Tab-separated table of C-alpha atoms and ligand atoms in Angstrom:
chain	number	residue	atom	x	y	z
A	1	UNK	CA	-9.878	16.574	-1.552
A	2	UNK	CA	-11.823	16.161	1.282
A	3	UNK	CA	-12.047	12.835	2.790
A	4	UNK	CA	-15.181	13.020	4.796
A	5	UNK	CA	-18.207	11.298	2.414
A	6	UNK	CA	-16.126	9.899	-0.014
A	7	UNK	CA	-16.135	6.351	-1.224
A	8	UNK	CA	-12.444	4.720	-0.679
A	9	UNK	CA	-10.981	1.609	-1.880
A	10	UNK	CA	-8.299	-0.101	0.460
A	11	UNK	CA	-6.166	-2.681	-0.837
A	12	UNK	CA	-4.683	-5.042	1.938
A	13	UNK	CA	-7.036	-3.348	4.030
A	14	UNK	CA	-7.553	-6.231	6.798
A	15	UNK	CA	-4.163	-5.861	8.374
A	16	UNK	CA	-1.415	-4.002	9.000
A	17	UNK	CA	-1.025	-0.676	7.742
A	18	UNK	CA	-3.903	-1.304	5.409
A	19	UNK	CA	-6.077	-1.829	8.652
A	20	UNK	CA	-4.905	1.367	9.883
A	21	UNK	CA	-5.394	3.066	7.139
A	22	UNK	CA	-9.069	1.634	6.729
A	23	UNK	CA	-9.717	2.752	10.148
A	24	UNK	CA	-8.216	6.567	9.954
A	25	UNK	CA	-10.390	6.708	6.542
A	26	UNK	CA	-13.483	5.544	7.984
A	27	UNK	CA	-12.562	8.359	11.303
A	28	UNK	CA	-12.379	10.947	8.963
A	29	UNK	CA	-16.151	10.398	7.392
A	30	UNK	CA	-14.969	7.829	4.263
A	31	UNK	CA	-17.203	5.095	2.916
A	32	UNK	CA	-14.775	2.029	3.053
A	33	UNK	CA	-14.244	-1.050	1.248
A	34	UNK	CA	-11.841	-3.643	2.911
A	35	UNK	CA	-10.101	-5.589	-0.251
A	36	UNK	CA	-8.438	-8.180	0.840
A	37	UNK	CA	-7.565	-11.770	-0.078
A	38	UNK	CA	-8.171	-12.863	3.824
A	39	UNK	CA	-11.995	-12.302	3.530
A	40	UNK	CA	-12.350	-13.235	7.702
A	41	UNK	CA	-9.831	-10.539	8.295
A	42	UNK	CA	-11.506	-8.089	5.934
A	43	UNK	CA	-14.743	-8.371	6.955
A	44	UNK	CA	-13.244	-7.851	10.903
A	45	UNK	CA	-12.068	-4.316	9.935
A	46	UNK	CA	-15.274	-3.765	7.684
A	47	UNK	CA	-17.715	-4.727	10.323
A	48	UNK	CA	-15.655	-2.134	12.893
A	49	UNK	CA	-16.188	0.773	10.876
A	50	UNK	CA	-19.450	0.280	9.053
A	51	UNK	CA	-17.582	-0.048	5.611
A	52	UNK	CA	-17.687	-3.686	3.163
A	53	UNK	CA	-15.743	-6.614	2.544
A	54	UNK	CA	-14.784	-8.228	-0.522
A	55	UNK	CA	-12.330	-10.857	-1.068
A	56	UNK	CA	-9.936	-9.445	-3.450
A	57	UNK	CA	-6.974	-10.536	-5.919
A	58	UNK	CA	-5.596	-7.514	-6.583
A	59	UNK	CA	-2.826	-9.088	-9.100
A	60	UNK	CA	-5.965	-10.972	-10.656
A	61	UNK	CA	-7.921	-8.180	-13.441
A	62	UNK	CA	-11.138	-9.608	-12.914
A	63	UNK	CA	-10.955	-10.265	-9.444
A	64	UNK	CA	-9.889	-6.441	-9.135
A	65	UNK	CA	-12.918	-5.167	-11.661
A	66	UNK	CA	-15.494	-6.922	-9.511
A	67	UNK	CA	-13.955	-5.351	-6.227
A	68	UNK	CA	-14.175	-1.765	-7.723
A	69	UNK	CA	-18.055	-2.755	-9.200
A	70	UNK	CA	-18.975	-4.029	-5.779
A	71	UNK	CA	-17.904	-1.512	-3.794
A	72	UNK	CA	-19.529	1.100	-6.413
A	73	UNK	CA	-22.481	-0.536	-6.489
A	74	UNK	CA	-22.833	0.026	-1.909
A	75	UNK	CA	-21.083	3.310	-1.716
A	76	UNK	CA	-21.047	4.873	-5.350
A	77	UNK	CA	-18.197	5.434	-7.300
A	78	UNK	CA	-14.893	5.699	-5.448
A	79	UNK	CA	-12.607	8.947	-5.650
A	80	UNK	CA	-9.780	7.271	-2.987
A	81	UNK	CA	-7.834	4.236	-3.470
A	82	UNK	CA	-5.128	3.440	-1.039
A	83	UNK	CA	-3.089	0.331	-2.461
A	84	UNK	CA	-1.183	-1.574	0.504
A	85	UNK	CA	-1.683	-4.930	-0.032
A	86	UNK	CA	1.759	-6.523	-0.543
A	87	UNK	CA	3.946	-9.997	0.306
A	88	UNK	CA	7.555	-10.333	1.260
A	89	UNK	CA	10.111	-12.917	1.258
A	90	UNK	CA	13.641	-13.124	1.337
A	91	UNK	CA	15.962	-15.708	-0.822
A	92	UNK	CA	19.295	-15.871	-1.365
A	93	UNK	CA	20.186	-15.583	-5.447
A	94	UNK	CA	22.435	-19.046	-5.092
A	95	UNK	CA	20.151	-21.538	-2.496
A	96	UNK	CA	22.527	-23.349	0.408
A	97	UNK	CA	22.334	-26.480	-2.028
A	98	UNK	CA	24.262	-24.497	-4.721
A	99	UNK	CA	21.015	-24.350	-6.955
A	100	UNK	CA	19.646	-21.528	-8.110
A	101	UNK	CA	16.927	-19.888	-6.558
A	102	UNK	CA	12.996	-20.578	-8.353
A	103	UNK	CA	12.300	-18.347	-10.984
A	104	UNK	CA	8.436	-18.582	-9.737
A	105	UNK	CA	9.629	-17.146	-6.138
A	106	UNK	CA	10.558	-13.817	-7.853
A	107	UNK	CA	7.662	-14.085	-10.250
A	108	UNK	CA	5.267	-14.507	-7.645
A	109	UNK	CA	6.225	-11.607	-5.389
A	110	UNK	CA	6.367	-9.125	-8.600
A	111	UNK	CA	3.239	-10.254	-9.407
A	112	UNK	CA	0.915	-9.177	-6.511
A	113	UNK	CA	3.405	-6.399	-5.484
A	114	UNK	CA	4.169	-4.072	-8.708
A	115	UNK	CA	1.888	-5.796	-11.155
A	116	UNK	CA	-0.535	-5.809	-8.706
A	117	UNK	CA	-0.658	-2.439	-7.546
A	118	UNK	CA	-0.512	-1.267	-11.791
A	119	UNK	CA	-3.478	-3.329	-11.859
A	120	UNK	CA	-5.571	-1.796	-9.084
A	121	UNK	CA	-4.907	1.438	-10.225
A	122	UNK	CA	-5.463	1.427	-13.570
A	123	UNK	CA	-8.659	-0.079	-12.981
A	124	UNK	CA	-9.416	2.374	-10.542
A	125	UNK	CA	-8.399	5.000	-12.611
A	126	UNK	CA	-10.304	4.332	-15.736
A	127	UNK	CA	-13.645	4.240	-13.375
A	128	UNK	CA	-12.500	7.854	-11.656
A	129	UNK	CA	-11.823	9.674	-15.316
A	130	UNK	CA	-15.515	9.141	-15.862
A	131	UNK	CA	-16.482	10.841	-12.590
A	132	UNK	CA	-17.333	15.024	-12.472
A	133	UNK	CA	-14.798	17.206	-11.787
A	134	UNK	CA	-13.998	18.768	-7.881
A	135	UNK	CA	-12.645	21.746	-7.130
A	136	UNK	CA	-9.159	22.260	-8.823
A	137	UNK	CA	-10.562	19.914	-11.712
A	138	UNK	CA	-9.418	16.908	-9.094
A	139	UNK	CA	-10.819	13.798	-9.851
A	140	UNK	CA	-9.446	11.571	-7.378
A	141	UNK	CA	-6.085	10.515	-5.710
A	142	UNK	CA	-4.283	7.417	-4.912
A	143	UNK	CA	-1.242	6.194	-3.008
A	144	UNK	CA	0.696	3.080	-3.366
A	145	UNK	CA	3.035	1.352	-0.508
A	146	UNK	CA	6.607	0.922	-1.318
A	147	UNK	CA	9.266	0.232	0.881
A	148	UNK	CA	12.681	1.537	1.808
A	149	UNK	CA	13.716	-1.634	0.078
A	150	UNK	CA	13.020	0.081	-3.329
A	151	UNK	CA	16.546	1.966	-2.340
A	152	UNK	CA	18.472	-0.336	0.341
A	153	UNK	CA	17.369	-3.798	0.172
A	154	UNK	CA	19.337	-6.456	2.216
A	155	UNK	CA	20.746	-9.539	1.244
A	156	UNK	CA	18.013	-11.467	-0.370
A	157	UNK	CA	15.312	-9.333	-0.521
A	158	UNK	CA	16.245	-9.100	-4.850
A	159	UNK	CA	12.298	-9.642	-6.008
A	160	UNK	CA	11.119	-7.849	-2.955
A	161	UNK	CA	13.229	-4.847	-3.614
A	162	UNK	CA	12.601	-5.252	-7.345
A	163	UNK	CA	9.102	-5.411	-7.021
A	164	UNK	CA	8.191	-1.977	-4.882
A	165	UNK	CA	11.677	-0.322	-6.699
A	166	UNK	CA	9.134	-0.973	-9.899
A	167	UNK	CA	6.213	1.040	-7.758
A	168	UNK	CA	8.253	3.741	-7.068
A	169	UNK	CA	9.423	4.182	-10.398
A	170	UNK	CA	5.650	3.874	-11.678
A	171	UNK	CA	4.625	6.706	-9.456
A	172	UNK	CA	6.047	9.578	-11.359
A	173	UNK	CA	4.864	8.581	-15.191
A	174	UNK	CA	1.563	7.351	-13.728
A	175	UNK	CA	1.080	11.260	-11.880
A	176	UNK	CA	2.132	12.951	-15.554
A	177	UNK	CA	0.156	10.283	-17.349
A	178	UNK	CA	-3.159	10.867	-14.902
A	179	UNK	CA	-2.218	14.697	-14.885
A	180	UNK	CA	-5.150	15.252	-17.691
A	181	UNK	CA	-7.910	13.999	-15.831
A	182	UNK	CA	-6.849	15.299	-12.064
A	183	UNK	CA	-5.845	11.827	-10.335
A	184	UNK	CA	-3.134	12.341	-8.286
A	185	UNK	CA	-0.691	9.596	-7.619
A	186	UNK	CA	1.665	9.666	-4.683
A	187	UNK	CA	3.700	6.236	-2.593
A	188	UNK	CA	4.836	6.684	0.547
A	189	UNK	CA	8.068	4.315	1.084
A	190	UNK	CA	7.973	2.972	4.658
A	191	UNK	CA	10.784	1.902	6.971
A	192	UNK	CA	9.866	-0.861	9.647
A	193	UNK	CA	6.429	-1.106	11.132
A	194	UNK	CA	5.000	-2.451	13.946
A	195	UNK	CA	2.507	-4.793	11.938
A	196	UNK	CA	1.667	-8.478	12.644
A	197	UNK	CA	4.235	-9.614	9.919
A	198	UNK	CA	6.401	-7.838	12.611
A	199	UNK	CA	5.112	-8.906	15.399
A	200	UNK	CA	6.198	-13.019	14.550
A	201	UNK	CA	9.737	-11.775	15.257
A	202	UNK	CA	11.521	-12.606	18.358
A	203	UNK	CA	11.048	-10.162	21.202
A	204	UNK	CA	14.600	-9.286	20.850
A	205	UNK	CA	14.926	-9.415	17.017
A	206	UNK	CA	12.536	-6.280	17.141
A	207	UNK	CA	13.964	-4.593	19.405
A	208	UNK	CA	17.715	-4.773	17.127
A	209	UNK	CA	15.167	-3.894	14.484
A	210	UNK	CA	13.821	-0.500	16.739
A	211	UNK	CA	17.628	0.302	17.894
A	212	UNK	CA	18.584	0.929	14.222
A	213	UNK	CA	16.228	3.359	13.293
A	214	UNK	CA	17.998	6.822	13.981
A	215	UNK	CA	15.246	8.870	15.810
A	216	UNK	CA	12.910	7.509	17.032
A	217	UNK	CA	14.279	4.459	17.733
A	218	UNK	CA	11.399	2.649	17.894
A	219	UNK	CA	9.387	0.729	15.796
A	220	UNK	CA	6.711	3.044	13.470
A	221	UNK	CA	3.435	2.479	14.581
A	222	UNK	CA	0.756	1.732	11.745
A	223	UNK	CA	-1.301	4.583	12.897
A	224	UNK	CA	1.526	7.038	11.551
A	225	UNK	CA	1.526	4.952	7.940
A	226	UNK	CA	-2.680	6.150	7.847
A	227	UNK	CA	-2.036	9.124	8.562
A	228	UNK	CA	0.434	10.034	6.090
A	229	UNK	CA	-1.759	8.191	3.360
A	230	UNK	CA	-4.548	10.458	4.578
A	231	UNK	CA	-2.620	13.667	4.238
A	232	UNK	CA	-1.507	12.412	0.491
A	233	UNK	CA	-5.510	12.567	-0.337
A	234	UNK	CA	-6.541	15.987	1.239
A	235	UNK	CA	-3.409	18.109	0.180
A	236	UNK	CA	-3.866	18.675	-3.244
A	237	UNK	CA	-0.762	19.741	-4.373
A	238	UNK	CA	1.189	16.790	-3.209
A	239	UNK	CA	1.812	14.439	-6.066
A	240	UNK	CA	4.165	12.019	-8.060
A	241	UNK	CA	6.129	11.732	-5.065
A	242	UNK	CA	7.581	9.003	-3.161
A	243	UNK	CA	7.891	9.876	0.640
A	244	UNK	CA	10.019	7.684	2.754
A	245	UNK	CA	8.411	6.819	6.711
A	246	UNK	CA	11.262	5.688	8.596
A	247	UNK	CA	12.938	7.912	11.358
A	248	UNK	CA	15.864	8.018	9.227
A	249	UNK	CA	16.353	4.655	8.730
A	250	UNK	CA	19.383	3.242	5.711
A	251	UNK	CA	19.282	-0.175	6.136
A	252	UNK	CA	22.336	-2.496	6.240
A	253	UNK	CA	23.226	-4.870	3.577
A	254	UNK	CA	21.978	-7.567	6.042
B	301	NAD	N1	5.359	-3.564	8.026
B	301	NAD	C1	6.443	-2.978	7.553
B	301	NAD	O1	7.401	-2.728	8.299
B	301	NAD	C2	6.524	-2.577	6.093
B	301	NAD	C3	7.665	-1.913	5.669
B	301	NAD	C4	7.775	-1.527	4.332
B	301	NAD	C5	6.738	-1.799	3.457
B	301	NAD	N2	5.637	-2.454	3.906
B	301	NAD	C6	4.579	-2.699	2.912
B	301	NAD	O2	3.346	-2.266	3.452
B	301	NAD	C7	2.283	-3.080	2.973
B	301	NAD	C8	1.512	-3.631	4.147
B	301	NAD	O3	2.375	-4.378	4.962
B	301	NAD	P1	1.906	-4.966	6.383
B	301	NAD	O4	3.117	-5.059	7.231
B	301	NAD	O5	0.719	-4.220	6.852
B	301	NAD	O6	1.552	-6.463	5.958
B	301	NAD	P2	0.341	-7.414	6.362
B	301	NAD	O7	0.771	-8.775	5.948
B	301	NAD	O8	-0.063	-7.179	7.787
B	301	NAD	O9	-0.852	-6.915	5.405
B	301	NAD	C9	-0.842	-7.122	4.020
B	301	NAD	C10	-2.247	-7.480	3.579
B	301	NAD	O10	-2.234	-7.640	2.153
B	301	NAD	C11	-3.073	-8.725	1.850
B	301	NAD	N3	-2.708	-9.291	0.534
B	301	NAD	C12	-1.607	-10.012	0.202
B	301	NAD	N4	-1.649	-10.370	-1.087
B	301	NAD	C13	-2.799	-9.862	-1.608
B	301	NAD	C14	-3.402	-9.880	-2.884
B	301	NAD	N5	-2.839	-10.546	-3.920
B	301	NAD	N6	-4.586	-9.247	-3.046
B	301	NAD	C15	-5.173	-8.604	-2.017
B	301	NAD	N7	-4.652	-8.555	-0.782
B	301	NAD	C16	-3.480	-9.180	-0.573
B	301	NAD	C17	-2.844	-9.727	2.962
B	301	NAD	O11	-3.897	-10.659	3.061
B	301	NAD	C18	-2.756	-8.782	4.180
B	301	NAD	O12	-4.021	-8.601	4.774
B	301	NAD	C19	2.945	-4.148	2.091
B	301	NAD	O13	2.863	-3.727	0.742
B	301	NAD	C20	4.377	-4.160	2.584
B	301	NAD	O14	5.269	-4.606	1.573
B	301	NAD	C21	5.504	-2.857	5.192
């Protein structure tokens, strides 16, 4: 598909690698929609590139219905939905006090990260089956963010692992399931990026962080992340795959 006048939907889209991917979008000719739930940093990225902002849930149904309308309603139906809005935390199964860890922890992480991005996209999807045809009988494409914690999470990352291990096992059912109306589904898995999450690490933290990663030893810059997502959209034949981004990276059980 070609990205340049379509209408695109970017989850997470006022930082990090949903930023970047906003921005590369918006570079190659896309109508964008920011969804975020950080409205001030949404609307930042929106107002840079002459897309919209709207404060989005994207575990929340309604919340995510509303975003899709909106955006619809300002740019037309959208044929691109890049889902990167995610949280992370890391907890130990049995706490330093001996006590379990909170069931709602775990809960709450699955929730925005793999029910979250089901949600989105089968919202999404439902709105794209209705749209005409493009060449190949496409419809429309989406990608979802994983992580290379869906195959070698470290100690404590259990519901963060668990939660995008759940994405990438959703992206190969939901490609054969979306197969019949020409949505392609594809989640790239990255390694460790040099996002403001990132950046509140000690100077020298992410550096040990950079030294691990095989070649290039370096940190992957955000900019790579939109690009690949872009790729995913205009290369048709790419789909219910998961693609790691990480220079090679396995990480270490801690
Ligand atoms: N940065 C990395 O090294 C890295 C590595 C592997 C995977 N990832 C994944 O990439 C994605 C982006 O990470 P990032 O580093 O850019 O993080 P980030 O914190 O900079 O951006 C994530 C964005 O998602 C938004 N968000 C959170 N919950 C939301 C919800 N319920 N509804 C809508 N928006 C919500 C946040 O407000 C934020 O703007 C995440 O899914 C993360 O798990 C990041």
């Amino acid at each position: 598909m070609q990205i340049k006048g379509q209408a695109a939907l970017v989850t997470g889209g006022g930082s990090g690698l949903g930023e970047a991917t906003a921005r590369e979008l918006a570079r190659l000719g896309a109508q964008v929609a920011v969804l975020d739930l950080h409205l001030d940093n949404a609307k930042r990225v929106a107002q840079d590139i002459g897309g919209i902002a709207i404060q989005t849930d994207v575990s929340n149904a309604d919340s995510m219905q509303a975003a899709i309308d909106q955006a619809a309603a300002t740019h037309g139906p959208a044929r691109i939905l890049m889902q990167i809005a995610g949280i992370g935390t890391a907890k130990r199964v049995i706490g330093k006090d001996g006590n379990a860890a909170p069931l709602e922890d775990f809960a709450k992480v699955v929730n925005v990260n793999l029910i979250g991005t089901y949600n989105a996209a089968r919202l999404f999807a439902a709105a794209c089956a209705k749209l005409d045809p493009m060449e190949d009988g496409e419809r429309g494409a989406m990608v979802f963010t994983a992580s290379v914690a869906a195959f070698d999470g470290q100690v404590g990352q259990q519901a963060y692992s668990a939660s995008k291990g759940g994405v990438v096992g959703m992206t190969l059912p939901m490609a054969r399931d979306l197969a019949q109306h020409g949505i392609r589904v594809c989640t790239i898995a990255p390694g460790l990026f040099a996002t403001p999450l990132m950046r509140t690490l000690p100077e020298p933290v992410q550096q040990s962080l950079a030294a691990s990663i095989p070649f290039p030893s370096r940190l992957g810059k955000p900019e790579e992340f939109a690009e690949l997502a872009c790729h995913i959209v205009t290369n048709g034949h790419l789909n219910g795959e998961v693609i790691r981004l990480d220079g090679a990276l396995r990480m270490s059980p801690r």
